Short mmCIF file of C-alpha atoms in Angstrom, two decimals:
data_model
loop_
_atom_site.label_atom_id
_atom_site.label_comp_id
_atom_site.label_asym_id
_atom_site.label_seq_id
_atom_site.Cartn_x
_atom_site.Cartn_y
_atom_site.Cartn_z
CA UNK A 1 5.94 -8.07 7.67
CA UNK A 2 2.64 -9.15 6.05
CA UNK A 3 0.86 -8.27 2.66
CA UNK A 4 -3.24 -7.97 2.94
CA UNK A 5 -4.94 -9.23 0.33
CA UNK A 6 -8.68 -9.04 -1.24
CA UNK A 7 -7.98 -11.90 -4.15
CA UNK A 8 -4.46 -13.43 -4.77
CA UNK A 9 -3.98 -15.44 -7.91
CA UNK A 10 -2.18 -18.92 -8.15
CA UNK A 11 0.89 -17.11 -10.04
CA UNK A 12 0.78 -14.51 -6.82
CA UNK A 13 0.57 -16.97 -4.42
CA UNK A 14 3.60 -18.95 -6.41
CA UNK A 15 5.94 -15.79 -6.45
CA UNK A 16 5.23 -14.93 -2.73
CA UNK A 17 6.01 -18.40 -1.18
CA UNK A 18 9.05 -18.35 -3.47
CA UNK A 19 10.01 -15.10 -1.47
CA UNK A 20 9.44 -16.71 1.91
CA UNK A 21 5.62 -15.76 2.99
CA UNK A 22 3.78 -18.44 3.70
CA UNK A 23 -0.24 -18.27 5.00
CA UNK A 24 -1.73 -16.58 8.03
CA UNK A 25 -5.35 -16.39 8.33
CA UNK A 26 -5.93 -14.17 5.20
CA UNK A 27 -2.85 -13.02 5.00
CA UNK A 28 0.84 -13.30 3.88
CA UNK A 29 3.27 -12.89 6.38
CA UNK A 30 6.91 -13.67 6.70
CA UNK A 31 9.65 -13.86 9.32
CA UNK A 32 13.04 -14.60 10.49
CA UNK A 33 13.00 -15.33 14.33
CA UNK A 34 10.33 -16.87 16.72
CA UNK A 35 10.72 -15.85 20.07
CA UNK A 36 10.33 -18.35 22.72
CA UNK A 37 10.36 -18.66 26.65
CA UNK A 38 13.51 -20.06 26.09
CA UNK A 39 14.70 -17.99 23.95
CA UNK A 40 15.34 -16.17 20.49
CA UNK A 41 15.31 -18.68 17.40
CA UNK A 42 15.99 -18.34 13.94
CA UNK A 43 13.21 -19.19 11.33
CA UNK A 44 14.34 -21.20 8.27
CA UNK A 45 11.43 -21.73 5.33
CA UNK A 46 11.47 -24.96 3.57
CA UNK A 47 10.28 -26.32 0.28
CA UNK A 48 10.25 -29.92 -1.51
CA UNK A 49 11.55 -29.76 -5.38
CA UNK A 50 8.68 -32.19 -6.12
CA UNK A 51 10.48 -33.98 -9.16
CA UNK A 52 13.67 -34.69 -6.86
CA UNK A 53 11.48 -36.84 -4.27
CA UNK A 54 12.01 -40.35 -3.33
CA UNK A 55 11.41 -41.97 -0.64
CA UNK A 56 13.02 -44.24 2.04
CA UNK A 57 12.28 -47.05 4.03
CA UNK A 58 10.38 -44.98 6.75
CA UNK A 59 8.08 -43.28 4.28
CA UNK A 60 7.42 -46.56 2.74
CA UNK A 61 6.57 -48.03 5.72
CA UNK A 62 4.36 -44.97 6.91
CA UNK A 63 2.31 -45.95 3.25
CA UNK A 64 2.08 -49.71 4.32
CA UNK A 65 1.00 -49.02 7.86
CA UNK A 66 -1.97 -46.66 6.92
CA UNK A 67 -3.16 -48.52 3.05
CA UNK A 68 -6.22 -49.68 4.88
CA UNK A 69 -7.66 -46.00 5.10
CA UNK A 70 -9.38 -43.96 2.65
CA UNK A 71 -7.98 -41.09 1.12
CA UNK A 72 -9.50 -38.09 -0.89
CA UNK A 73 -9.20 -34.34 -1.77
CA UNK A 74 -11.69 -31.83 -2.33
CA UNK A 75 -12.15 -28.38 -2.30
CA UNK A 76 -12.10 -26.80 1.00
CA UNK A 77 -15.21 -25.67 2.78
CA UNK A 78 -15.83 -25.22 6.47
CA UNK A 79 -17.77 -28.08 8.32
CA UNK A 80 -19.00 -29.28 11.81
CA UNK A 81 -17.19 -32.49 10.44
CA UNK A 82 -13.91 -30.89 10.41
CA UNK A 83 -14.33 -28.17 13.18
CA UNK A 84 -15.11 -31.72 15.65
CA UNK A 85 -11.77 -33.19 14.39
CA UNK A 86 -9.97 -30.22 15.04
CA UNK A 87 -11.80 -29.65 18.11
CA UNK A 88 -10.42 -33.20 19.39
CA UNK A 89 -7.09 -32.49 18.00
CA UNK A 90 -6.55 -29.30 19.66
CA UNK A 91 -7.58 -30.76 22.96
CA UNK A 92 -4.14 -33.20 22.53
CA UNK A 93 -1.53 -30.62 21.57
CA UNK A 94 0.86 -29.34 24.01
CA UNK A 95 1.32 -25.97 22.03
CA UNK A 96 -0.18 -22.83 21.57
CA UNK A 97 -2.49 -23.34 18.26
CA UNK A 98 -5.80 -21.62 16.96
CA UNK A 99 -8.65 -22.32 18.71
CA UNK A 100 -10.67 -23.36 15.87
CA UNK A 101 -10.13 -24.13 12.11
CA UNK A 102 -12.58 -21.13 11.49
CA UNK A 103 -10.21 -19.02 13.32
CA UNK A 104 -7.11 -20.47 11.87
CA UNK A 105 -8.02 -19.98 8.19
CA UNK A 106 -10.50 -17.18 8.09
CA UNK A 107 -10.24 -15.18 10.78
CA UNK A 108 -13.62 -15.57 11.95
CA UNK A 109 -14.98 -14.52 8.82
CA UNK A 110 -16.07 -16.28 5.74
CA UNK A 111 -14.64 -15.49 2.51
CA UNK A 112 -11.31 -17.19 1.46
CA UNK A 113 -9.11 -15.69 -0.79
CA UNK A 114 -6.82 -18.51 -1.00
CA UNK A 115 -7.76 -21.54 -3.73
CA UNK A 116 -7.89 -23.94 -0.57
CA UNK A 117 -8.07 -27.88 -0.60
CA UNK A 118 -8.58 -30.42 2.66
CA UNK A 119 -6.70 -33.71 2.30
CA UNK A 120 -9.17 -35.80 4.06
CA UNK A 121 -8.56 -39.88 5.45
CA UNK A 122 -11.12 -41.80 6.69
CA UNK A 123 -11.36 -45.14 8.65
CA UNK A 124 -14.76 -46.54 6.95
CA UNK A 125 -16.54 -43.49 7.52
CA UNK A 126 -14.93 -42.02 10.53
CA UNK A 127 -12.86 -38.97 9.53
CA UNK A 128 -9.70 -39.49 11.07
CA UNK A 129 -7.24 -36.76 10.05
CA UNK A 130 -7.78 -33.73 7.21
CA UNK A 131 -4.75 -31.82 5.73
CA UNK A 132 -5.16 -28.12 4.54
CA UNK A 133 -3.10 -26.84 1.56
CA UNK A 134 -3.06 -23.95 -0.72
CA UNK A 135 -2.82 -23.97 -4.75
CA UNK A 136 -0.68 -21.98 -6.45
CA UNK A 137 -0.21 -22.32 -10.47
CA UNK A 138 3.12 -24.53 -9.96
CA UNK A 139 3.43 -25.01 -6.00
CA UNK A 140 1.08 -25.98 -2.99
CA UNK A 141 1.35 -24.82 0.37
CA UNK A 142 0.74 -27.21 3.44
CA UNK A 143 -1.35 -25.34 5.97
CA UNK A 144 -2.60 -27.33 8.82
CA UNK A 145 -3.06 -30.59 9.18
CA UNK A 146 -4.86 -32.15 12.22
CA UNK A 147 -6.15 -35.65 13.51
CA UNK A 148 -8.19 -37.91 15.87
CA UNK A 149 -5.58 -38.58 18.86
CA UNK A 150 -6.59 -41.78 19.05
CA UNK A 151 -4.57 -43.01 15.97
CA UNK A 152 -1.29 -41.32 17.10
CA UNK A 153 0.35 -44.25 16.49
CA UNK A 154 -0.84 -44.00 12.82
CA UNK A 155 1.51 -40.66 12.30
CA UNK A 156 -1.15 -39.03 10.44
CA UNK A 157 0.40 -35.68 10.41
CA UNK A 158 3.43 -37.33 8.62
CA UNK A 159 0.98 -39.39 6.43
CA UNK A 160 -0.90 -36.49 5.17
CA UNK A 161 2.13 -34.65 4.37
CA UNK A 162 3.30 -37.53 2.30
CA UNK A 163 -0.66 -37.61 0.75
CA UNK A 164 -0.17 -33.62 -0.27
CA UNK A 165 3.31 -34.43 -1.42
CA UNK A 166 1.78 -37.39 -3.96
CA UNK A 167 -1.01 -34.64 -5.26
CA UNK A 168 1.21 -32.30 -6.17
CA UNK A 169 2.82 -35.09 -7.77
CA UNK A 170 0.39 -36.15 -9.43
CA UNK A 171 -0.80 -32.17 -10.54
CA UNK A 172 3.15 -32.30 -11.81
CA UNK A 173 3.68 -29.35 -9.86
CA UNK A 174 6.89 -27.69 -8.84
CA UNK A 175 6.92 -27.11 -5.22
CA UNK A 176 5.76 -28.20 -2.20
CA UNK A 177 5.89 -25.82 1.00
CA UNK A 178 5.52 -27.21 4.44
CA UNK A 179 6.61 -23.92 6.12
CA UNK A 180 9.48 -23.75 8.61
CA UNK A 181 11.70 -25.19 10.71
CA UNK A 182 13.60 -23.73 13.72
CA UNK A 183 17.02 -23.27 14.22
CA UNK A 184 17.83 -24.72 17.96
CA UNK A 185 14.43 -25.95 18.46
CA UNK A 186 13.66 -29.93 17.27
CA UNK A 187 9.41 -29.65 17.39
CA UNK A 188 9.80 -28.26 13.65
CA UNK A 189 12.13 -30.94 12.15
CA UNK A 190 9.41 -33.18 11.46
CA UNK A 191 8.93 -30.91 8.12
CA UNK A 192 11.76 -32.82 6.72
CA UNK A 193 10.61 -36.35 7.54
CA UNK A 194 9.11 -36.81 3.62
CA UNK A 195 12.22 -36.10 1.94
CA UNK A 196 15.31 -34.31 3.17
CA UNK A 197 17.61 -34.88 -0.10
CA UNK A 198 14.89 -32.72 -1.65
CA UNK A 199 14.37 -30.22 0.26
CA UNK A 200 15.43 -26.39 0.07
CA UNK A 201 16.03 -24.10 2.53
CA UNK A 202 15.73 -20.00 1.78
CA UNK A 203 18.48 -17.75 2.12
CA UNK A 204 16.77 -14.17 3.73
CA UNK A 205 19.57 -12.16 2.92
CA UNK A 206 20.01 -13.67 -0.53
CA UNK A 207 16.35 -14.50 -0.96
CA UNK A 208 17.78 -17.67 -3.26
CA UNK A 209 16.79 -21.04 -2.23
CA UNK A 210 19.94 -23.51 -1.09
CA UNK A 211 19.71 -27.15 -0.98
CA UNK A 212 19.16 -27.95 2.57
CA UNK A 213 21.93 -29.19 4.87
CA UNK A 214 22.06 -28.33 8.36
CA UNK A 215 25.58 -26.20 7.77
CA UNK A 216 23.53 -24.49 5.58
CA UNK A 217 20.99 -23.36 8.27
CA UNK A 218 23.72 -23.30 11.08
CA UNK A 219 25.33 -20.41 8.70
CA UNK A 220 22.05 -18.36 7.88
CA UNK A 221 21.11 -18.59 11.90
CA UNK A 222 24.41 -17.54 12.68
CA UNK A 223 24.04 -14.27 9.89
CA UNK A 224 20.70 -13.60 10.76
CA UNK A 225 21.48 -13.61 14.62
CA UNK A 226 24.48 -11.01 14.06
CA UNK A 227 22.60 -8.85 11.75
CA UNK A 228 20.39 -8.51 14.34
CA UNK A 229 22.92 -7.67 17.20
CA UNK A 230 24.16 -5.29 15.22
CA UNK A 231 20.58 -3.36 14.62
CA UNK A 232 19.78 -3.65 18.52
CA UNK A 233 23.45 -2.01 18.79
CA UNK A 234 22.90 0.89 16.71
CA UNK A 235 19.61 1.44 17.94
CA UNK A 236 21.20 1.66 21.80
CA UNK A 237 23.59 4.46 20.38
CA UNK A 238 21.27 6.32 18.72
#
């Protein structure tokens, strides 16, 4: 299911993510399974309650490790500088992604509906790794975030989720949304690495948001997966 949209406001954007849609190209979508050559999975969307953070020895560490680098945010426009990173980045990836950040967030096009920000860190003057998010009036959403594979060992994708998580901090916002895990399938779990304790899962057949706990997602994945069976059933009778 998605929602088109010519201009969505930050209370929009806010009420939408808080329904489970998150960002595709210029759209909203949503969704509750991923199909994969192995298989059908269950979608789970995830938020951070942003006052509830704290972090642990890992994140701390992930802080020390990377303190040498610069950090900044700005407001998002479209640059060779950033199309080269995420040229590089793409080239390293061992999934199917976007084949540019031009294609990823506009569609080709130009115009941006979204109030977009890039999260950028930079080794002296060498962009290293930029982070994408949205702005809603209480909540961010974390788009994309890519980096030079040369500092894997740097965990930059972590890092700059930990960055966006400290701006909306610091903006004493709400919400943070990193978008979703998968039930069954580990490459998503990394969206709990900044902090798990704070971190809500959505119900789809409640549409409330439950503190996150893997019995909680075992239970939705097993509803969700039976709901279905039951459609393709009906459908085969009729």
């Amino acid at each position: 299911m998605s929602v088109a949209l010519s201009r969505l406001p930050g209370d929009f954007l806010d009420y939408y993510l808080g329904q489970g849609y998150y960002r595709m190209g210029q759209n909203l979508f949503t969704c509750e399974f991923l199909p994969l050559e192995t298989g059908l999975y269950t979608t789970h969307w995830l938020r951070l309650v942003v006052s509830r953070v704290t972090y642990g020895p890992k994140q701390r560490r992930l802080f020390r490790l990377n303190e040498r680098f610069s950090v900044a945010s700005r407001p998002f426009r479209l640059t060779p500088e950033y199309e080269a990173l995420y040229a590089r980045y793409h080239q390293s990836i061992d999934f199917e992604a976007n084949p540019s950040l031009a294609d990823l967030l506009l569609e080709g096009g130009a115009h941006n509906v979204f109030d977009t920000s890039i999260m950028e860190v930079r080794d002296g003057e060498q962009l290293i790794a930029a982070g994408v998010f949205d702005r809603g009036t209480d909540s961010i959403a974390g788009i994309v975030n890519f980096y030079d594979p040369a500092y894997h060992r740097h965990s930059l994708g972590k890092y700059l989720m930990l960055l966006k998580l400290e701006h909306a901090r610091r903006q004493q916002l709400a919400y943070y949304y990193p978008g979703y895990l998968v039930h069954g399938y580990p490459k998503f779990d990394y969206k709990l690495f900044a902090c798990a304790a704070a971190t809500e899962v959505f119900n789809a057949r409640t549409h409330q948001w439950r503190p996150f706990s893997w019995e909680e997602v075992n239970r939705q994945a097993a509803a969700l997966l039976a709901e279905r069976q039951e459609r393709d059933q009906a459908r085969e009778y009729n």
